[in-house]
PDB file of C-alpha atoms in Angstrom:
ATOM      1  CA  UNK A   1      83.880 102.031 108.149  1.00 45.00           C
ATOM      2  CA  UNK A   2      87.465 103.104 108.835  1.00 49.00           C
ATOM      3  CA  UNK A   3      88.374  99.483 109.499  1.00 51.00           C
ATOM      4  CA  UNK A   4      86.897  98.432 106.129  1.00 50.00           C
ATOM      5  CA  UNK A   5      88.858 101.160 104.345  1.00 50.00           C
ATOM      6  CA  UNK A   6      92.064 100.055 106.071  1.00 50.00           C
ATOM      7  CA  UNK A   7      91.400  96.435 105.040  1.00 47.00           C
ATOM      8  CA  UNK A   8      90.953  97.459 101.394  1.00 47.00           C
ATOM      9  CA  UNK A   9      94.179  99.468 101.428  1.00 52.00           C
ATOM     10  CA  UNK A  10      96.195  96.642 102.962  1.00 50.00           C
ATOM     11  CA  UNK A  11      94.689  93.930 100.754  1.00 57.00           C
ATOM     12  CA  UNK A  12      96.475  95.149  97.621  1.00 65.00           C
ATOM     13  CA  UNK A  13      99.902  93.980  98.761  1.00 68.00           C
ATOM     14  CA  UNK A  14     101.718  91.252 100.620  1.00 68.00           C
ATOM     15  CA  UNK A  15     100.853  90.439 104.241  1.00 73.00           C
ATOM     16  CA  UNK A  16      97.443  92.119 104.237  1.00 79.00           C
ATOM     17  CA  UNK A  17      96.850  90.977 107.817  1.00 83.00           C
ATOM     18  CA  UNK A  18      99.657  93.185 109.164  1.00 81.00           C
ATOM     19  CA  UNK A  19      98.253  96.383 110.573  1.00 86.00           C
ATOM     20  CA  UNK A  20     100.515  99.305 109.738  1.00 85.00           C
ATOM     21  CA  UNK A  21     100.061 102.935 108.727  1.00 90.00           C
ATOM     22  CA  UNK A  22      99.784 103.588 104.970  1.00 89.00           C
ATOM     23  CA  UNK A  23     103.051 105.567 104.943  1.00 92.00           C
ATOM     24  CA  UNK A  24     104.944 102.687 106.519  1.00 91.00           C
ATOM     25  CA  UNK A  25     103.356 100.170 104.116  1.00 89.00           C
ATOM     26  CA  UNK A  26     104.370 102.382 101.167  1.00 89.00           C
ATOM     27  CA  UNK A  27     107.928 102.638 102.493  1.00 91.00           C
ATOM     28  CA  UNK A  28     108.104  98.855 102.901  1.00 88.00           C
ATOM     29  CA  UNK A  29     106.874  98.340  99.327  1.00 89.00           C
ATOM     30  CA  UNK A  30     109.444 100.819  98.013  1.00 90.00           C
ATOM     31  CA  UNK A  31     112.215  99.085  99.960  1.00 88.00           C
ATOM     32  CA  UNK A  32     111.152  95.664  98.648  1.00 88.00           C
ATOM     33  CA  UNK A  33     111.102  97.004  95.092  1.00 89.00           C
ATOM     34  CA  UNK A  34     114.600  98.442  95.519  1.00 87.00           C
ATOM     35  CA  UNK A  35     115.921  95.139  96.875  1.00 85.00           C
ATOM     36  CA  UNK A  36     114.249  93.205  94.064  1.00 88.00           C
ATOM     37  CA  UNK A  37     115.796  95.463  91.445  1.00 88.00           C
ATOM     38  CA  UNK A  38     119.248  95.162  93.037  1.00 85.00           C
ATOM     39  CA  UNK A  39     118.916  91.363  93.298  1.00 85.00           C
ATOM     40  CA  UNK A  40     117.949  91.087  89.630  1.00 87.00           C
ATOM     41  CA  UNK A  41     120.876  93.246  88.573  1.00 86.00           C
ATOM     42  CA  UNK A  42     123.332  91.239  90.662  1.00 85.00           C
ATOM     43  CA  UNK A  43     121.956  87.886  89.512  1.00 84.00           C
ATOM     44  CA  UNK A  44     122.396  88.882  85.875  1.00 87.00           C
ATOM     45  CA  UNK A  45     126.018  89.925  86.477  1.00 85.00           C
ATOM     46  CA  UNK A  46     127.224  86.930  88.493  1.00 86.00           C
ATOM     47  CA  UNK A  47     128.923  84.050  86.696  1.00 86.00           C
ATOM     48  CA  UNK A  48     127.179  80.671  86.670  1.00 86.00           C
ATOM     49  CA  UNK A  49     129.664  79.282  89.195  1.00 88.00           C
ATOM     50  CA  UNK A  50     128.824  81.886  91.830  1.00 87.00           C
ATOM     51  CA  UNK A  51     127.357  80.678  95.090  1.00 89.00           C
ATOM     52  CA  UNK A  52     124.952  82.201  97.564  1.00 88.00           C
ATOM     53  CA  UNK A  53     127.781  83.839  99.511  1.00 90.00           C
ATOM     54  CA  UNK A  54     128.901  85.717  96.381  1.00 86.00           C
ATOM     55  CA  UNK A  55     125.318  86.847  95.804  1.00 85.00           C
ATOM     56  CA  UNK A  56     124.860  87.908  99.440  1.00 86.00           C
ATOM     57  CA  UNK A  57     128.151  89.833  99.470  1.00 86.00           C
ATOM     58  CA  UNK A  58     127.299  91.790  96.330  1.00 83.00           C
ATOM     59  CA  UNK A  59     123.714  92.394  97.389  1.00 80.00           C
ATOM     60  CA  UNK A  60     124.781  93.852 100.722  1.00 82.00           C
ATOM     61  CA  UNK A  61     127.118  96.316  98.991  1.00 81.00           C
ATOM     62  CA  UNK A  62     124.815  97.358  96.135  1.00 75.00           C
ATOM     63  CA  UNK A  63     121.445  97.444  97.896  1.00 68.00           C
ATOM     64  CA  UNK A  64     122.243 100.361 100.158  1.00 68.00           C
ATOM     65  CA  UNK A  65     120.128 103.484  99.550  1.00 62.00           C
TER      66      UNK A  65
END
């Protein structure tokens, strides 16, 4: 029964086949959400002529907790 409960908990997010503790899964989801928010903010601020290196440089400076 514990295995079924773990499967249900993991199935609500990406990579449900990865076995990890709920606290670690929650931390990974929070980190992904933070990166997604930072990427959206940066993408909206970059000029149309910006390339992937510009995006990567800004993301690495602004996505730090």
